[in-house]
């Protein structure tokens, strides 16, 4: 059995991905995760961490689920509610190598689609309410147990003015209790409700989440990108100006002059590719790159690249590849030769073995990344 049970990645993609849920018992046998409540609570107190708690107040309607957003000053594990309470922390991979190692198991989905790894800790009865997400997600049970119910009736109406987006009506079609190592895949817009079941262990659920930009976001960002790229030289000019019959009219000649100025906003597939690579590797607002505490000078850095060990992406870095171009943290670089081969592998696996044969310019490029805290050598 594998992560996808009896399915191959190709079968999973054609039968389930973005189509229908899949439950896999013992997807990762014995999985309990690498964080417990105390570590998660500590993380939730850091300023560069996106965390929230959701409390089921037991009230009716919009007030049922209360949301509190982090970072939290000090989350005392011994003093959190004994039940009906959940702590959720996003972006775990930015803080632990083991987070990326877990995400790497899902590499049958291209890295361009990966959003983040989230962990929730729920006390018995804890849940974020019946809801749907706009993204694909694998819900992998760590320690403890959680009852998942799903609805597939497509009724996505939500309660107005609620802290937490919850469904007005939720009619479960199927339900399962997930044990450590069990996993549930959900495509976007499938109603689901996961409630922690009392057990000897705390309920920790690991969400491998994917992102899909809304078309509105793509259009908005692409126009901004084109605007920045096309620096628009020249000014509106009309030496051929004619007296108009009605001076208040915007005549065709005026519109045509503006149209000509906007012709700079043309694009082709490669321009879209540049935009896509930059967008998908661009750091999230919460990301803070840590510059190395002991930065190497270029000569020492070159020596490391020529030695043994590993070249790796820093935990906050995102790298994607296309042809002769590498995208790293929202920037684009042209690469060739052995550097290209090494960086392609880095984009695929986040770590490659040294040595890497590079010329002086290429050392300079990589050294710049080292100084910005984007890559690690060692
Ligand atoms: C949770 O882990 O509590 C919520 C995850 C989800 O429903 O998407
Ligand atoms: Co959800």
Short mmCIF file of N, CA and C and ligand atoms in Angstrom, two decimals, residues 86 88 118 120 128 131 133 137 139 146 148 192 194 205 207, ligand 1:
data_model
loop_
_atom_site.label_atom_id
_atom_site.label_comp_id
_atom_site.label_asym_id
_atom_site.label_seq_id
_atom_site.Cartn_x
_atom_site.Cartn_y
_atom_site.Cartn_z
N UNK A 86 -9.95 24.60 18.89
CA UNK A 86 -8.95 24.17 17.92
C UNK A 86 -7.92 25.28 17.68
N UNK A 88 -5.05 26.30 14.87
CA UNK A 88 -4.60 25.96 13.51
C UNK A 88 -3.41 26.83 13.14
N UNK A 118 -0.51 22.74 6.87
CA UNK A 118 -1.15 23.32 8.06
C UNK A 118 -1.32 22.21 9.09
N UNK A 120 -3.45 21.30 12.71
CA UNK A 120 -4.42 21.73 13.71
C UNK A 120 -4.35 20.80 14.92
N UNK A 128 -13.77 23.31 13.18
CA UNK A 128 -13.92 24.66 12.63
C UNK A 128 -15.28 24.80 11.94
N UNK A 131 -17.91 23.27 6.56
CA UNK A 131 -17.54 24.32 5.60
C UNK A 131 -17.05 23.66 4.31
N UNK A 133 -13.84 24.29 1.23
CA UNK A 133 -12.66 25.06 0.86
C UNK A 133 -12.65 25.21 -0.65
N UNK A 137 -7.31 19.47 -0.84
CA UNK A 137 -6.58 19.26 0.41
C UNK A 137 -6.51 17.76 0.74
N UNK A 139 -6.17 15.59 4.06
CA UNK A 139 -6.27 15.70 5.52
C UNK A 139 -5.69 14.43 6.12
N UNK A 146 -10.16 11.69 14.56
CA UNK A 146 -11.10 12.74 14.13
C UNK A 146 -12.19 12.13 13.26
N UNK A 148 -14.64 12.62 10.35
CA UNK A 148 -14.91 13.49 9.20
C UNK A 148 -16.23 13.11 8.58
N UNK A 192 -17.38 19.71 4.29
CA UNK A 192 -16.79 18.75 5.23
C UNK A 192 -16.80 19.30 6.64
N UNK A 194 -14.97 18.17 10.38
CA UNK A 194 -14.09 17.26 11.12
C UNK A 194 -14.12 17.59 12.60
N UNK A 205 -4.22 17.16 13.23
CA UNK A 205 -4.52 16.87 11.82
C UNK A 205 -3.60 17.70 10.94
N UNK A 207 -2.82 19.13 7.28
CA UNK A 207 -3.48 19.43 6.00
C UNK A 207 -2.45 19.80 4.95
C1 LIG B 1 -8.88 21.29 10.76
O1 LIG B 1 -7.80 20.70 10.65
O2 LIG B 1 -9.43 21.46 11.84
C2 LIG B 1 -9.59 21.85 9.60
C3 LIG B 1 -9.08 21.42 8.30
C4 LIG B 1 -10.12 21.61 7.22
O3 LIG B 1 -11.27 21.34 7.42
O4 LIG B 1 -9.80 22.03 6.11
#
